[in-house]
């Protein structure tokens, strides 16, 4: 096997993680994932202010601390910390090494940049060609490529080894977000024994593409079938998980325990990749300003209407977009003032900073003493700030000039895949009838069976996230016997009932019976992406927990003795 660890799941992750992983046990490769849609926008702005940066500065700090240790332990480092300026990061790494009297070999994978603010998601074969180096730096690649590339290099898989590539894709997807695979953001977190500092995950990838997910002994958190499932359903679309090298069938995954803090992944099947690769396009969409006022006690709706009309009348220039949200977090006869209060938020967006800046702030100030009783705001009116817009595009597989620049300066081209297949949606197989539940109505388990009305999260886990302007919620149950009930429960009608925000939006539901999960994609919930900030949870991180909190009728036979009457 090849033993591949992760030390970063995003730009800002735990700085000590690289050292923790290098000192914690044996590794062949250590990967660091820093890039998200929002990060690309941040790094692009950094580079515009200083052409010498545009990469993840924290990676350089980590490497400065750990370079000698990594070389001594013969652990190769693979990272997409290059961001929008990977060549500059390579130069900075060489300077750090020279300052310490070290001379690691550093390879650069390039070709993702397709113009200003436009980056293709490159695959893993460039990384594989670069693995003779001590450190491999990339720009935008798929997150899983950081794991797939070293596995290709170890086993010599070719472009048509689709099952092996798919298996490595799943392993990479599980560990790409760091401690989310070891108990972080886990819905049943109270069952994890030590959550103070969860250990970072490791994928042991085998020649047939199967893998074991684990972590260093003695580290916090846990690796269980549940924690792995939670990460598997994070930020996915349907049963076909498309990448530039392979389309992975998520409905073929098999999970099983393999000892303490060890979960085996096997049976993954792959198909040829699509003929096009995804392109991330991030740009500044304009300027945004926001203000939240507090409404306390009685007549909440009337107070909100009064302030809204006064505020809009006071605007000398109306911004292009003006959005209002009233959060009724107040309770009647509240024991504290905070519990008696609701929040009214107004958001302005406009191509012109002036129209979202002083005009917006002045309108809020002018009405302060002549509005509803008890008026106050959570903070003073602030200045307008740029907001970002994300757009997903696609280009043919051969459009990016995918290359490896080796340590000696030689350039090696990376050919695109020879075999491709147009991507078709896959909603997964409906198996409720196989489990004897297909004859019952939505949400039922058996005709006439007793139920209790409880939060869905009593027996179901969920994890949610963003894909551009769409949000996904992966919902699963840990007991195979409960899956037919969940499968019948989660319909478009029921999702709209449980999550009213989705009422007017397209939904896509995918069944993943092998892991007892269902994936829900809500199209357009996040507007034009995370940096657009369409809702107060702009990345839909809490969307799954909202769904788990909603009450449904759960068959008593699926409940524990403590939960049943």
XYZ file of C-alpha atoms in Angstrom:
565
model
C 0.000 0.000 0.000
C 0.876 3.668 -0.178
C 0.139 5.602 3.006
C -1.094 9.133 2.251
C -1.909 11.642 4.986
C -3.622 15.013 4.957
C -2.530 18.084 6.931
C -4.866 20.772 5.602
C -8.501 20.834 4.550
C -8.778 24.566 3.804
C -6.825 27.824 3.834
C -6.708 28.553 7.566
C -6.636 25.002 8.920
C -4.590 24.045 11.984
C -1.029 25.313 11.529
C 0.507 22.572 13.669
C -1.002 19.790 11.556
C 1.996 19.270 9.252
C 4.301 18.663 12.193
C 1.691 16.513 13.953
C 1.392 14.287 10.903
C 5.151 14.015 10.305
C 5.896 13.159 13.932
C 2.840 10.961 14.529
C 3.781 7.885 12.507
C 4.867 6.489 9.159
C 3.752 8.160 5.929
C 4.806 8.016 2.302
C 3.074 11.205 1.184
C 1.535 14.181 2.956
C -1.092 16.233 1.145
C -2.387 19.722 1.814
C -5.644 21.021 0.337
C -6.099 24.794 0.549
C -8.401 25.733 -2.306
C -12.118 26.439 -2.334
C -14.192 28.713 -4.542
C -13.933 31.567 -2.039
C -10.196 30.952 -1.535
C -9.520 31.333 -5.250
C -11.179 34.750 -5.164
C -9.168 35.772 -2.086
C -5.882 34.640 -3.644
C -6.680 36.401 -6.922
C -7.234 39.643 -5.015
C -3.969 39.083 -3.145
C -2.093 38.697 -6.413
C -3.618 41.851 -7.864
C -2.311 43.771 -4.854
C 1.076 42.013 -4.932
C 2.057 40.067 -8.093
C 4.584 38.103 -6.036
C 1.959 36.246 -4.009
C -1.420 34.661 -4.776
C -0.609 31.398 -3.005
C -1.453 30.067 0.482
C 0.979 31.892 2.750
C 0.240 29.585 5.673
C 1.663 26.620 3.759
C 4.991 28.410 3.520
C 4.954 28.967 7.288
C 4.266 25.286 7.882
C 7.000 24.242 5.494
C 9.496 26.609 7.086
C 8.892 24.757 10.344
C 8.816 21.213 8.933
C 10.921 21.007 5.761
C 13.943 19.403 7.384
C 11.706 16.941 9.238
C 9.899 15.936 6.030
C 13.167 15.377 4.179
C 14.642 13.374 7.046
C 11.568 11.138 7.126
C 11.474 10.857 3.316
C 7.876 12.012 3.203
C 6.894 13.671 -0.064
C 4.594 16.674 0.127
C 1.875 17.325 -2.465
C -0.186 20.503 -2.229
C -2.461 22.797 -4.217
C -1.290 25.721 -2.061
C 0.021 27.296 -5.269
C -3.427 28.809 -5.712
C -3.427 31.325 -8.571
C 0.368 31.721 -8.613
C 1.991 28.290 -8.141
C 5.253 29.303 -9.819
C 5.732 32.013 -7.177
C 5.218 29.448 -4.434
C 7.857 27.188 -5.975
C 10.310 30.095 -5.915
C 9.397 30.872 -2.300
C 9.907 27.221 -1.291
C 13.371 27.221 -2.804
C 14.234 30.361 -0.870
C 12.992 28.838 2.398
C 15.087 25.750 1.691
C 18.176 27.785 0.844
C 17.816 29.766 4.069
C 17.985 26.464 5.968
C 20.829 25.018 3.910
C 18.531 22.442 2.314
C 18.037 21.521 -1.331
C 14.767 19.629 -1.859
C 13.614 18.893 -5.379
C 10.448 20.832 -6.227
C 8.140 20.159 -9.176
C 5.402 22.398 -10.521
C 2.148 21.215 -12.113
C 0.704 23.975 -14.259
C -1.884 24.622 -16.950
C -5.016 25.244 -14.906
C -5.040 28.998 -15.600
C -7.200 29.783 -18.618
C -7.127 33.547 -18.210
C -7.889 36.102 -15.518
C -9.937 34.542 -12.720
C -10.603 31.364 -14.728
C -9.078 28.038 -13.689
C -9.644 24.497 -14.933
C -9.797 21.614 -12.470
C -6.832 19.528 -13.600
C -6.576 15.821 -12.907
C -3.995 13.649 -11.195
C -1.699 12.473 -13.978
C 0.419 15.612 -13.835
C 0.955 15.059 -10.121
C 1.841 11.417 -10.848
C 4.543 12.493 -13.321
C 5.958 14.886 -10.723
C 6.220 12.410 -7.852
C 9.988 11.956 -8.164
C 10.246 15.364 -6.488
C 10.282 15.945 -2.741
C 7.596 18.612 -3.027
C 4.892 18.882 -5.710
C 3.092 22.222 -6.068
C -0.076 22.689 -8.098
C -2.624 25.347 -8.775
C -6.257 24.351 -9.226
C -6.627 20.582 -9.391
C -9.500 18.480 -8.120
C -9.153 17.979 -4.377
C -8.959 14.204 -4.727
C -6.137 14.482 -7.289
C -3.712 15.145 -4.446
C -4.260 11.510 -3.385
C -4.896 9.940 -6.796
C -1.610 11.259 -8.240
C 0.713 9.572 -5.718
C -1.264 6.317 -6.073
C -0.883 6.416 -9.874
C 2.854 6.943 -9.458
C 3.145 4.038 -7.010
C 1.148 1.487 -9.008
C 1.582 2.622 -12.604
C -2.145 2.812 -13.344
C -2.899 3.905 -16.896
C -5.674 6.165 -18.130
C -8.094 3.256 -18.502
C -7.683 1.844 -14.973
C -11.065 3.322 -14.135
C -11.925 1.155 -11.130
C -8.577 1.820 -9.471
C -8.769 5.541 -10.234
C -12.304 5.636 -8.858
C -11.240 3.879 -5.672
C -8.431 6.383 -5.138
C -10.879 9.207 -5.878
C -13.105 8.056 -3.033
C -10.115 7.830 -0.674
C -9.058 11.326 -1.713
C -12.553 12.700 -1.275
C -12.715 11.293 2.250
C -9.448 12.814 3.493
C -9.401 16.063 1.474
C -11.222 18.046 4.188
C -8.891 17.063 7.008
C -10.553 16.368 10.322
C -14.039 16.186 8.816
C -13.128 12.505 8.303
C -12.133 11.986 11.941
C -15.137 13.390 13.786
C -15.074 17.062 12.838
C -18.505 18.514 11.976
C -19.971 15.076 12.680
C -23.694 15.052 13.536
C -23.237 12.459 16.295
C -20.253 14.327 17.730
C -21.198 13.562 21.327
C -20.214 9.944 20.638
C -16.635 10.911 19.712
C -14.462 10.407 22.809
C -11.879 13.179 22.299
C -12.838 16.165 20.158
C -10.353 18.676 21.585
C -7.863 18.179 18.719
C -9.086 15.574 16.209
C -6.255 13.837 14.401
C -5.868 14.340 10.669
C -6.812 11.430 8.394
C -4.691 8.929 6.488
C -5.639 6.881 3.423
C -3.859 3.576 2.906
C -4.420 3.011 -0.815
C -3.873 -0.437 -2.330
C -2.995 -1.498 -5.876
C -6.581 -2.512 -6.704
C -7.869 0.941 -5.687
C -9.335 -0.183 -2.365
C -8.292 1.740 0.715
C -8.408 1.980 4.473
C -9.072 5.307 6.173
C -7.323 5.728 9.508
C -5.343 8.207 11.628
C -2.207 8.211 13.736
C -2.469 6.294 17.039
C -3.120 8.413 20.099
C -4.617 11.353 18.220
C -8.051 12.774 18.983
C -11.277 12.191 17.153
C -12.272 8.864 15.627
C -12.479 7.077 12.290
C -15.721 5.122 12.012
C -18.078 4.042 9.250
C -20.186 7.030 10.321
C -17.426 9.645 10.081
C -16.379 8.280 6.674
C -19.972 8.235 5.421
C -20.411 11.836 6.536
C -17.505 12.932 4.386
C -18.512 10.752 1.429
C -21.830 12.595 1.081
C -20.248 16.041 1.439
C -20.506 18.375 -1.561
C -21.530 15.778 -4.128
C -24.141 15.954 -6.880
C -25.481 12.506 -7.774
C -24.309 8.903 -8.022
C -21.853 9.837 -10.771
C -19.009 11.849 -9.246
C -17.289 13.323 -12.282
C -13.606 14.177 -12.401
C -11.101 14.880 -15.163
C -9.611 11.357 -14.943
C -12.587 9.173 -14.037
C -16.286 9.267 -13.263
C -16.712 7.536 -9.914
C -19.868 5.597 -9.107
C -20.693 6.591 -5.552
C -23.454 3.975 -5.507
C -20.870 1.162 -5.650
C -18.972 2.016 -2.475
C -18.770 -0.589 0.263
C -17.706 0.401 3.793
C -16.832 -1.851 6.717
C -14.935 -1.526 9.993
C -11.348 -2.756 9.849
C -10.335 -2.417 13.487
C -10.132 0.545 15.867
C -10.064 3.827 13.899
C -9.895 1.936 10.611
C -12.567 1.804 7.889
C -12.168 -0.199 4.699
C -13.456 1.164 1.368
C -13.866 -1.360 -1.447
C -15.935 -2.251 -4.490
C -15.744 1.186 -6.088
C -16.404 1.201 -9.816
C -15.280 3.801 -12.293
C -16.356 4.938 -15.742
C -14.580 7.023 -18.404
C -14.392 10.718 -17.532
C -16.564 13.270 -19.315
C -15.162 14.948 -22.446
C -15.085 18.334 -20.702
C -13.363 19.539 -17.551
C -14.888 21.931 -15.059
C -13.675 25.515 -14.942
C -13.925 27.743 -11.882
C -14.623 31.359 -12.767
C -14.520 33.848 -9.910
C -14.890 37.594 -10.249
C -15.923 40.625 -8.251
C -19.640 41.071 -8.792
C -19.974 44.488 -7.153
C -20.229 45.889 -3.643
C -22.218 44.660 -0.674
C -23.359 46.207 2.590
C -25.440 44.790 5.425
C -27.139 45.901 8.602
C -29.130 44.000 11.235
C -31.552 45.670 13.634
C -33.098 44.058 16.692
C -36.876 43.916 17.243
C -37.826 43.124 20.831
C -41.038 42.012 22.473
C -44.468 42.711 20.988
C -45.608 43.567 17.429
C -42.527 42.127 15.728
C -44.035 42.020 12.223
C -45.381 45.582 12.506
C -42.032 46.873 13.757
C -40.276 45.192 10.831
C -42.706 46.724 8.331
C -42.245 50.200 9.824
C -38.456 50.087 9.705
C -38.411 48.655 6.188
C -40.645 51.385 4.809
C -38.774 54.164 6.656
C -35.391 52.847 5.546
C -36.346 52.512 1.881
C -37.948 55.981 1.878
C -34.731 57.432 3.290
C -32.542 55.976 0.549
C -31.497 58.723 -1.809
C -30.130 56.143 -4.262
C -31.642 52.664 -4.261
C -29.055 49.906 -4.684
C -29.521 47.485 -7.554
C -30.460 44.748 -5.068
C -32.057 45.213 -1.662
C -32.912 42.047 0.259
C -34.734 41.806 3.601
C -34.774 38.870 6.013
C -36.724 38.653 9.270
C -35.468 35.918 11.604
C -38.150 35.149 14.190
C -35.840 33.812 16.877
C -37.991 35.399 19.590
C -40.131 33.395 22.017
C -43.247 34.616 23.903
C -43.022 35.559 27.568
C -39.215 35.284 27.331
C -37.037 35.005 30.412
C -34.304 37.200 28.867
C -34.331 40.182 26.529
C -32.273 38.265 23.974
C -34.855 35.477 23.867
C -37.568 38.092 23.310
C -35.838 39.550 20.260
C -36.019 38.967 16.493
C -33.461 40.026 13.891
C -34.225 42.066 10.776
C -31.404 42.133 8.235
C -31.135 44.275 5.118
C -28.507 43.577 2.449
C -27.574 45.911 -0.391
C -25.674 44.965 -3.559
C -24.723 47.302 -6.358
C -22.054 47.568 -9.089
C -21.121 50.965 -7.617
C -19.489 51.179 -4.202
C -21.121 54.587 -3.654
C -24.652 53.212 -4.016
C -24.058 50.511 -1.388
C -21.890 52.580 0.912
C -22.781 55.997 2.315
C -26.317 56.101 0.918
C -27.077 52.809 2.641
C -25.462 53.792 5.934
C -27.017 57.252 6.005
C -30.525 55.840 5.555
C -30.074 53.596 8.575
C -28.785 56.417 10.776
C -31.497 58.903 9.784
C -34.382 56.780 11.011
C -32.784 55.654 14.272
C -34.693 57.999 16.622
C -37.974 58.005 14.747
C -38.668 54.367 14.193
C -40.123 51.473 16.190
C -39.877 51.284 20.011
C -36.725 49.671 21.312
C -34.720 50.331 18.124
C -31.076 49.279 18.166
C -28.705 47.509 15.780
C -26.244 44.666 16.276
C -23.481 46.962 14.990
C -23.131 50.460 13.513
C -23.636 50.792 9.751
C -20.413 49.855 8.001
C -18.729 50.392 4.667
C -19.499 48.516 1.473
C -17.141 45.687 0.523
C -16.587 43.850 -2.748
C -18.437 40.578 -3.130
C -17.575 37.699 -5.398
C -19.505 35.748 -7.982
C -18.731 32.127 -8.874
C -19.615 30.618 -12.223
C -18.905 27.041 -13.255
C -17.873 26.582 -16.861
C -16.568 23.716 -18.957
C -13.899 23.341 -21.618
C -12.749 20.319 -23.664
C -10.286 17.987 -21.938
C -7.488 19.085 -24.275
C -8.018 22.836 -23.706
C -5.773 23.222 -20.629
C -2.056 22.975 -21.403
C -1.353 20.480 -18.622
C 2.393 20.322 -17.913
C 4.912 19.341 -15.276
C 7.946 21.540 -14.733
C 10.510 19.272 -13.098
C 13.116 20.462 -10.632
C 15.771 20.691 -13.355
C 13.537 22.927 -15.472
C 12.515 20.351 -18.048
C 8.882 20.521 -19.084
C 6.840 17.361 -19.558
C 3.430 17.569 -21.235
C 0.524 15.602 -19.772
C -1.793 14.168 -22.386
C -5.578 14.300 -21.916
C -7.567 11.073 -21.496
C -8.010 8.986 -24.632
C -11.399 7.556 -23.656
C -14.249 9.801 -22.508
C -17.982 9.373 -22.051
C -20.689 12.009 -21.901
C -21.901 12.470 -18.359
C -25.460 11.347 -17.657
C -27.259 11.918 -14.345
C -27.594 8.894 -12.070
C -30.244 9.038 -9.363
C -29.244 5.695 -7.855
C -31.237 2.501 -7.496
C -34.480 2.441 -5.521
C -34.343 -0.598 -3.259
C -37.158 -0.004 -0.791
C -39.243 -2.883 -2.188
C -36.283 -5.247 -1.772
C -36.400 -4.455 1.917
C -40.140 -5.007 2.093
C -41.049 -1.342 2.425
C -42.036 -0.345 -1.092
C -45.759 -0.956 -0.569
C -46.031 1.598 2.223
C -46.651 5.302 1.891
C -43.940 7.947 2.115
C -42.261 7.877 5.473
C -44.004 4.730 6.689
C -42.254 1.582 7.833
C -45.142 -0.800 8.098
C -48.903 -0.546 7.871
C -50.329 0.464 11.238
C -46.970 0.475 13.019
C -46.672 2.775 16.005
C -44.597 5.919 15.489
C -43.217 8.784 17.546
C -42.913 12.341 16.300
C -39.265 13.217 16.859
C -36.456 15.134 15.141
C -35.208 13.364 12.010
C -31.731 13.553 13.556
C -32.796 11.134 16.264
C -31.793 8.333 13.889
C -30.382 10.105 10.792
C -27.126 11.914 10.220
C -26.602 14.685 7.670
C -23.839 16.809 6.245
C -24.336 19.717 3.880
C -22.221 22.056 1.787
C -21.969 24.159 -1.347
C -21.287 23.583 -5.014
C -21.332 27.009 -6.605
C -24.861 28.333 -6.233
C -26.254 24.910 -5.332
C -26.390 23.285 -1.909
C -26.247 19.586 -1.127
C -27.474 17.647 1.895
C -26.337 14.076 2.358
C -28.628 12.209 4.756
C -27.936 8.714 6.048
C -28.932 6.191 8.677
C -26.505 3.922 10.494
C -28.833 0.919 10.661
C -29.530 -0.822 7.337
C -32.994 -1.685 8.628
C -33.890 2.005 8.782
C -32.862 2.763 5.203
C -36.161 1.741 3.513
C -37.993 4.119 5.843
C -35.566 6.959 5.049
C -35.737 6.238 1.339
C -39.524 6.502 1.352
C -39.471 9.569 3.590
C -37.161 11.724 1.481
C -39.210 12.861 -1.486
C -39.281 16.250 -3.211
C -42.600 17.020 -1.550
C -41.331 16.139 1.908
C -38.080 18.090 1.486
C -40.040 21.200 0.520
C -42.274 20.683 3.543
C -39.367 20.253 5.963
C -37.215 22.997 4.414
C -39.575 25.759 3.244
C -36.668 27.765 1.791
C -36.514 25.156 -0.989
C -40.173 25.530 -1.996
C -39.557 27.359 -5.279
C -36.209 25.771 -6.158
C -35.397 22.693 -8.265
C -34.423 19.613 -6.268
C -32.458 16.518 -7.283
C -32.563 13.425 -5.085
C -30.061 10.565 -5.397
C -30.218 7.225 -3.588
C -26.999 5.617 -2.344
C -28.258 2.406 -0.709
C -24.791 0.845 -0.319
C -23.984 3.433 2.341
C -27.630 3.864 3.500
C -27.642 7.450 2.265
C -29.685 9.849 0.178
C -28.282 13.003 -1.390
C -30.379 16.101 -1.945
C -29.212 18.924 -4.235
C -31.017 22.260 -3.925
C -30.338 24.263 -7.060
C -29.834 28.008 -6.708
C -30.195 28.203 -2.915
C -26.837 30.007 -2.629
C -27.374 32.509 -5.419
C -24.124 33.077 -7.294
C -21.895 31.202 -4.857
C -20.461 31.586 -1.376
C -18.898 35.027 -1.924
C -22.255 36.361 -3.138
C -23.595 35.695 0.393
C -27.190 34.998 -0.647
C -28.230 33.771 2.804
C -26.898 34.014 6.335
C -25.334 30.533 5.948
C -23.687 31.209 2.574
C -22.021 27.779 2.255
C -25.045 25.807 3.514
C -22.936 24.308 6.292
C -25.854 24.224 8.723
C -28.512 23.177 6.220
C -28.198 19.499 7.114
C -28.512 20.226 10.816
C -31.668 22.244 10.150
C -33.109 19.241 8.321
C -32.143 16.924 11.205
C -33.957 19.203 13.651
C -37.283 18.925 11.817
C -39.836 16.579 13.343
C -41.098 13.524 11.471
C -42.984 10.349 12.402
C -40.383 7.683 13.164
C -41.439 4.038 13.581
C -40.976 2.890 17.166
C -39.185 -0.236 15.912
C -36.326 1.970 14.677
C -35.839 3.720 18.009
C -33.696 2.747 20.948
C -35.440 1.773 24.212
C -34.621 5.241 25.584
C -36.253 6.950 22.581
C -39.302 4.693 22.339
C -42.262 5.262 24.700
